[in-house]
Tab-separated table of C-alpha atoms and ligand atoms in Angstrom:
chain	number	residue	atom	x	y	z
A	1	MET	CA	34.154	30.647	132.042
A	2	GLY	CA	37.532	30.849	133.784
A	3	GLN	CA	39.499	27.782	132.720
A	4	ASP	CA	39.892	28.044	128.946
A	5	LEU	CA	37.520	25.508	127.467
A	6	LYS	CA	38.064	26.096	123.782
A	7	VAL	CA	41.410	24.894	122.505
A	8	GLU	CA	42.812	27.757	120.442
A	9	PRO	CA	44.448	26.378	117.280
A	10	GLY	CA	48.176	25.989	117.842
A	11	THR	CA	47.885	25.351	121.598
A	12	LYS	CA	49.976	22.456	122.861
A	13	VAL	CA	47.589	20.675	125.209
A	14	ASP	CA	48.828	19.067	128.414
A	15	LEU	CA	45.762	17.589	130.085
A	16	LYS	CA	47.384	17.895	133.497
A	17	ASP	CA	46.774	21.639	133.169
A	18	TYR	CA	43.006	21.061	132.958
A	19	ASP	CA	41.114	20.375	136.177
A	20	PRO	CA	38.329	17.810	135.548
A	21	ASP	CA	36.576	19.042	138.683
A	22	PHE	CA	36.468	22.693	137.591
A	23	THR	CA	32.999	24.295	137.850
A	24	GLY	CA	33.618	27.881	136.751
A	25	LYS	CA	31.523	30.507	138.491
A	26	PHE	CA	29.173	27.893	140.003
A	27	LYS	CA	29.381	26.190	143.362
A	28	SER	CA	26.473	23.798	142.953
A	29	GLU	CA	24.114	22.330	140.390
A	30	GLN	CA	21.324	24.427	141.860
A	31	GLU	CA	23.030	27.591	140.661
A	32	THR	CA	23.028	26.407	137.026
A	33	LEU	CA	19.443	25.194	136.758
A	34	GLU	CA	17.654	28.420	135.920
A	35	GLU	CA	20.122	29.425	133.230
A	36	LEU	CA	20.278	25.894	131.847
A	37	ALA	CA	16.492	25.823	131.492
A	38	ARG	CA	16.606	29.126	129.601
A	39	ILE	CA	19.402	27.847	127.355
A	40	LYS	CA	17.449	24.689	126.565
A	41	GLU	CA	14.373	26.653	125.538
A	42	LYS	CA	16.537	28.727	123.230
A	43	LEU	CA	18.155	25.616	121.750
A	44	PHE	CA	14.756	24.209	120.867
A	45	ASP	CA	13.762	27.463	119.111
A	46	LEU	CA	17.130	27.779	117.364
A	47	GLN	CA	16.780	24.269	115.977
A	48	ALA	CA	13.456	25.245	114.382
A	49	LEU	CA	15.077	28.380	112.983
A	50	MET	CA	17.997	26.350	111.637
A	51	TYR	CA	15.583	24.026	109.864
A	52	ALA	CA	13.625	26.925	108.342
A	53	ASP	CA	16.749	28.865	107.402
A	54	ASN	CA	18.057	25.735	105.673
A	55	ARG	CA	21.622	26.924	105.180
A	56	PHE	CA	23.592	25.279	107.972
A	57	ALA	CA	24.005	21.792	109.372
A	58	LEU	CA	25.311	21.219	112.891
A	59	LEU	CA	27.647	18.366	113.780
A	60	VAL	CA	28.402	17.746	117.455
A	61	VAL	CA	31.250	15.326	118.160
A	62	ILE	CA	31.554	13.793	121.636
A	63	GLN	CA	34.579	11.841	122.795
A	64	ALA	CA	35.616	10.661	126.257
A	65	MET	CA	37.177	7.826	128.174
A	66	ASP	CA	34.838	4.974	129.174
A	67	ALA	CA	32.312	6.180	131.763
A	68	GLY	CA	33.223	9.737	130.756
A	69	GLY	CA	29.567	10.756	130.496
A	70	LYS	CA	28.821	10.698	126.785
A	71	ASP	CA	25.482	8.945	127.245
A	72	GLY	CA	24.462	11.139	130.172
A	73	LEU	CA	25.259	14.303	128.271
A	74	ILE	CA	23.265	13.170	125.276
A	75	ARG	CA	20.308	12.289	127.496
A	76	ASN	CA	20.391	15.603	129.337
A	77	VAL	CA	21.271	18.182	126.708
A	78	MET	CA	20.520	16.695	123.330
A	79	SER	CA	17.065	15.535	124.378
A	80	THR	CA	16.214	19.232	124.266
A	81	PHE	CA	16.107	19.061	120.496
A	82	ASN	CA	13.087	17.998	118.508
A	83	PRO	CA	13.838	14.381	117.553
A	84	GLN	CA	12.572	15.226	114.084
A	85	GLY	CA	15.771	16.784	112.806
A	86	CYS	CA	18.302	15.563	115.367
A	87	VAL	CA	19.936	12.155	115.170
A	88	VAL	CA	22.424	10.545	117.556
A	89	ILE	CA	24.941	8.274	115.861
A	90	PRO	CA	27.019	5.909	118.018
A	91	PHE	CA	30.217	4.568	116.464
A	92	LYS	CA	31.168	1.041	117.430
A	93	VAL	CA	33.933	-1.318	116.353
A	94	PRO	CA	33.780	-1.058	112.543
A	95	SER	CA	31.796	-3.755	110.759
A	96	GLU	CA	33.386	-5.872	108.100
A	97	GLU	CA	31.953	-3.666	105.392
A	98	GLU	CA	33.127	-0.518	107.134
A	99	ARG	CA	36.609	-1.983	107.479
A	100	ASP	CA	36.708	-2.619	103.734
A	101	HIS	CA	36.372	1.122	103.137
A	102	ASP	CA	38.571	4.072	104.061
A	103	TYR	CA	37.964	5.050	107.698
A	104	LEU	CA	36.080	8.256	106.866
A	105	TRP	CA	33.554	6.467	104.685
A	106	ARG	CA	31.213	5.562	107.522
A	107	ILE	CA	31.529	9.100	108.846
A	108	HIS	CA	30.787	11.008	105.651
A	109	HIS	CA	27.739	8.873	105.212
A	110	VAL	CA	26.095	10.382	108.308
A	111	ILE	CA	27.139	14.021	108.146
A	112	PRO	CA	23.961	16.029	108.830
A	113	LYS	CA	22.186	17.658	105.945
A	114	ARG	CA	21.290	21.351	105.898
A	115	GLY	CA	18.850	22.293	108.621
A	116	GLU	CA	19.632	19.229	110.715
A	117	ILE	CA	21.714	18.309	113.748
A	118	ASN	CA	23.694	15.099	114.167
A	119	ILE	CA	25.377	14.069	117.388
A	120	PHE	CA	28.334	11.695	117.179
A	121	ASN	CA	28.731	9.424	120.215
A	122	ARG	CA	32.382	8.601	119.424
A	123	SER	CA	33.560	9.428	115.921
A	124	HIS	CA	36.363	9.301	113.361
A	125	TYR	CA	38.635	10.260	116.268
A	126	GLU	CA	38.489	6.617	117.426
A	127	ASP	CA	40.757	6.022	114.447
A	128	VAL	CA	43.530	7.964	116.210
A	129	LEU	CA	42.549	6.919	119.765
A	130	VAL	CA	41.676	3.240	120.294
A	131	VAL	CA	43.337	2.394	116.994
A	132	ARG	CA	46.561	4.111	118.068
A	133	VAL	CA	46.597	2.821	121.649
A	134	HIS	CA	46.068	-0.780	120.535
A	135	GLY	CA	48.184	-0.564	117.397
A	136	LEU	CA	45.285	-1.682	115.187
A	137	VAL	CA	47.074	-0.121	112.217
A	138	PRO	CA	50.778	0.710	111.909
A	139	LYS	CA	52.019	4.049	113.263
A	140	ASP	CA	52.813	5.474	109.830
A	141	VAL	CA	49.150	4.931	108.913
A	142	TRP	CA	47.511	6.587	111.942
A	143	LYS	CA	50.097	9.393	111.946
A	144	GLN	CA	48.766	10.684	108.640
A	145	ARG	CA	45.219	10.800	109.913
A	146	TYR	CA	45.445	14.074	111.866
A	147	ASP	CA	46.041	16.031	108.651
A	148	GLN	CA	43.447	13.973	106.794
A	149	ILE	CA	40.853	14.666	109.469
A	150	ASN	CA	41.662	18.386	109.453
A	151	ASP	CA	41.293	18.506	105.667
A	152	PHE	CA	38.015	16.574	105.824
A	153	GLU	CA	36.555	18.828	108.512
A	154	LYS	CA	37.695	21.959	106.670
A	155	TYR	CA	35.942	20.715	103.560
A	156	LEU	CA	32.746	20.092	105.531
A	157	ALA	CA	32.946	23.518	107.184
A	158	GLU	CA	33.337	25.150	103.765
A	159	ASN	CA	30.097	23.419	102.876
A	160	ASN	CA	28.240	24.986	105.802
A	161	VAL	CA	28.576	22.121	108.263
A	162	ILE	CA	29.162	23.762	111.646
A	163	ILE	CA	31.383	21.433	113.686
A	164	LYS	CA	31.829	21.521	117.461
A	165	LYS	CA	33.878	18.844	119.230
A	166	PHE	CA	33.712	18.087	122.935
A	167	TYR	CA	36.196	16.072	124.935
A	168	LEU	CA	34.631	15.186	128.291
A	169	HIS	CA	37.545	15.331	130.700
A	170	ILE	CA	37.184	13.090	133.775
A	171	SER	CA	39.804	12.143	136.353
A	172	LYS	CA	41.023	8.585	136.773
A	173	LYS	CA	39.507	8.596	140.257
A	174	GLU	CA	36.072	9.655	139.000
A	175	GLN	CA	36.231	6.936	136.339
A	176	GLU	CA	36.951	4.394	139.037
A	177	GLU	CA	33.906	5.474	141.021
A	178	ARG	CA	31.651	5.325	137.986
A	179	ILE	CA	32.925	1.882	136.982
A	180	LEU	CA	32.312	0.677	140.555
A	181	LYS	CA	28.757	2.005	140.403
A	182	ARG	CA	28.209	0.083	137.205
A	183	LEU	CA	29.292	-3.053	139.006
A	184	LEU	CA	27.092	-2.511	142.044
A	185	ASP	CA	23.903	-1.015	140.625
A	186	PRO	CA	21.676	-3.615	138.899
A	187	LYS	CA	20.321	-0.922	136.597
A	188	LYS	CA	23.835	0.024	135.513
A	189	ASN	CA	25.288	-3.469	135.538
A	190	TRP	CA	24.636	-4.031	131.866
A	191	LYS	CA	26.797	-1.036	131.049
A	192	PHE	CA	29.786	-2.586	132.741
A	193	SER	CA	32.113	-4.250	130.343
A	194	ALA	CA	35.318	-6.082	131.119
A	195	ALA	CA	36.795	-4.008	128.322
A	196	ASP	CA	36.383	-0.881	130.474
A	197	LEU	CA	38.721	-2.352	133.077
A	198	LYS	CA	41.180	-3.451	130.438
A	199	GLU	CA	41.132	-0.011	128.827
A	200	ARG	CA	41.811	1.536	132.234
A	201	ASP	CA	45.266	-0.062	132.187
A	202	HIS	CA	45.979	2.094	129.164
A	203	TRP	CA	44.912	5.343	130.828
A	204	ASP	CA	48.233	7.157	130.279
A	205	GLU	CA	48.462	6.120	126.648
A	206	TYR	CA	44.909	7.344	126.086
A	207	MET	CA	45.749	10.678	127.718
A	208	GLU	CA	48.687	11.045	125.331
A	209	ALA	CA	46.515	10.127	122.370
A	210	PHE	CA	43.857	12.650	123.442
A	211	GLU	CA	46.506	15.343	123.928
A	212	ASP	CA	47.653	14.811	120.341
A	213	VAL	CA	44.078	14.982	119.049
A	214	LEU	CA	43.412	18.204	120.972
A	215	THR	CA	46.757	19.729	119.964
A	216	LYS	CA	46.679	18.786	116.289
A	217	CYS	CA	42.976	18.867	115.409
A	218	SER	CA	41.520	21.933	117.096
A	219	THR	CA	41.075	24.197	114.100
A	220	LYS	CA	39.176	27.343	113.221
A	221	SER	CA	36.781	25.233	111.134
A	222	ALA	CA	36.244	22.640	113.866
A	223	PRO	CA	37.403	23.549	117.360
A	224	TRP	CA	37.765	21.175	120.293
A	225	TYR	CA	36.458	22.037	123.739
A	226	ILE	CA	37.884	20.444	126.870
A	227	VAL	CA	34.859	20.029	129.116
A	228	PRO	CA	35.526	19.523	132.834
A	229	ALA	CA	33.328	16.489	133.380
A	230	ASP	CA	33.765	15.149	136.914
A	231	LYS	CA	30.648	17.136	137.813
A	232	LYS	CA	27.931	15.991	135.457
A	233	TRP	CA	25.894	19.151	135.953
A	234	TYR	CA	28.769	21.425	134.960
A	235	ARG	CA	29.502	19.257	131.920
A	236	ASN	CA	25.872	19.592	130.806
A	237	TYR	CA	25.871	23.327	131.369
A	238	VAL	CA	29.112	23.895	129.425
A	239	VAL	CA	28.047	21.952	126.348
A	240	ALA	CA	24.575	23.516	126.275
A	241	LYS	CA	26.121	26.988	126.567
A	242	VAL	CA	28.622	26.422	123.752
A	243	LEU	CA	25.849	25.115	121.509
A	244	VAL	CA	23.498	28.023	122.163
A	245	ASP	CA	26.299	30.558	121.595
A	246	THR	CA	27.240	28.773	118.374
A	247	MET	CA	23.704	28.688	116.997
A	248	GLU	CA	22.971	32.269	118.019
A	249	GLY	CA	26.135	33.347	116.235
A	250	LEU	CA	25.005	31.959	112.887
A	251	ASP	CA	22.898	34.921	111.746
A	252	MET	CA	19.996	32.738	110.677
A	253	LYS	CA	16.751	34.159	109.356
A	254	TRP	CA	13.172	33.005	109.035
A	255	PRO	CA	12.448	32.791	105.318
A	256	GLU	CA	10.143	35.466	103.852
A	257	PRO	CA	6.681	34.068	103.128
A	258	SER	CA	5.991	34.003	99.411
A	259	PRO	CA	4.268	37.198	98.217
A	260	ASP	CA	1.045	35.440	97.269
A	261	VAL	CA	0.485	34.074	100.784
A	262	LYS	CA	-1.314	37.268	101.895
A	263	GLU	CA	-3.401	37.317	98.729
A	264	LEU	CA	-4.336	33.622	99.158
A	265	ALA	CA	-5.357	34.274	102.747
A	266	ARG	CA	-7.441	37.288	101.681
A	267	ARG	CA	-9.264	35.243	99.057
A	268	ALA	CA	-9.843	32.307	101.434
A	269	GLN	CA	-11.401	34.697	103.892
A	270	ALA	CA	-13.520	36.393	101.216
A	271	THR	CA	-14.944	33.017	100.170
A	272	GLY	CA	-15.457	31.854	103.759
A	273	LYS	CA	-12.827	29.066	103.607
A	274	LEU	CA	-10.948	30.730	106.465
A	275	PRO	CA	-12.475	32.749	109.291
A	276	PRO	CA	-11.683	36.492	109.240
A	277	VAL	CA	-8.625	37.547	111.213
A	278	PRO	CA	-9.891	38.977	114.512
B	301	LIG	P1	30.523	1.755	123.528
B	301	LIG	O1	30.574	3.198	123.051
B	301	LIG	O2	30.766	1.610	125.001
B	301	LIG	O3	29.317	1.053	123.050
B	301	LIG	O4	31.771	1.003	122.858
B	301	LIG	C1	32.059	1.077	121.505
B	301	LIG	C2	33.426	0.473	121.295
B	301	LIG	O5	33.759	0.566	119.925
B	301	LIG	C3	34.523	1.164	122.068
B	301	LIG	O6	35.319	0.241	122.738
B	301	LIG	C4	35.324	1.856	120.964
B	301	LIG	O7	36.686	2.009	121.273
B	301	LIG	C5	35.107	0.934	119.795
B	301	LIG	N1	35.335	1.615	118.521
B	301	LIG	C6	34.688	2.672	118.015
B	301	LIG	N2	35.212	3.058	116.839
B	301	LIG	C7	36.247	2.228	116.600
B	301	LIG	C8	37.210	2.122	115.545
B	301	LIG	N3	37.207	2.956	114.503
B	301	LIG	N4	38.112	1.112	115.634
B	301	LIG	C9	38.116	0.265	116.671
B	301	LIG	N5	37.250	0.316	117.686
B	301	LIG	C10	36.327	1.290	117.668
B	302	LIG	MG1	31.368	1.247	126.913
């Protein structure tokens, strides 16, 4: 797609090298629509196949700055999936009970089971993002977490959890425009939080924290993708395309019907319980 979206393990990421306004081979949303529609149909079918095949689970992790487009992406792309078998899990400030456990406890709890898809709106990465930027735990505690997260994700991958992680990359300018819209549009007003403005003061520290996440935690088991996200339509296209390529690459199969199914059908037809096959 031109600009490298997947972070190859071992790459030192400098986000200044990634253009948030990049749109690959497309010049307008219009040009993506036909292919996106085809991809979405495939995703729906692949989900059914994944459920029937019952060997893999799919975990999609989405992280971004405030107003980065996590909700919009979920609405546009993930709504393609059959809700029976796809769950979106938003991670908020940890509850008291969650805080009494290790930070991966609330995560492990909601890892998808075989045949199912879970979408994380924020994730365990908050524990090396907001937690780091605001010093919610000491540095020597969050520093260890990159290796812990890699080990955890490797363990999940070895247990057939397919993990894809998307960082939605917006520019500071685009964030400003979106925050302004939230302020001005009555239907978006509720989304505006004073915290978003406060967090904006920490933009550079967040960029550094994201660069460390992308540099240290893009692994073969669980790669990160840097999604140019100033254009919502390109963001949607990129994530849908990565997901369809991932699921198509899994070599899934429809299970063989049990041998007696044909015999049962034959008998049901002979006794008139089923109409004859035309
Ligand atoms: P929102 O996604 O806009 O509903 O906001 C959720 C808030 O929860 C964000 O401000 C996150 O930074 C915060 N949050 C999520 N996970 C954690 C965590 N592990 N520790 C502290 N804050 C968190
Ligand atoms: Mg918010």
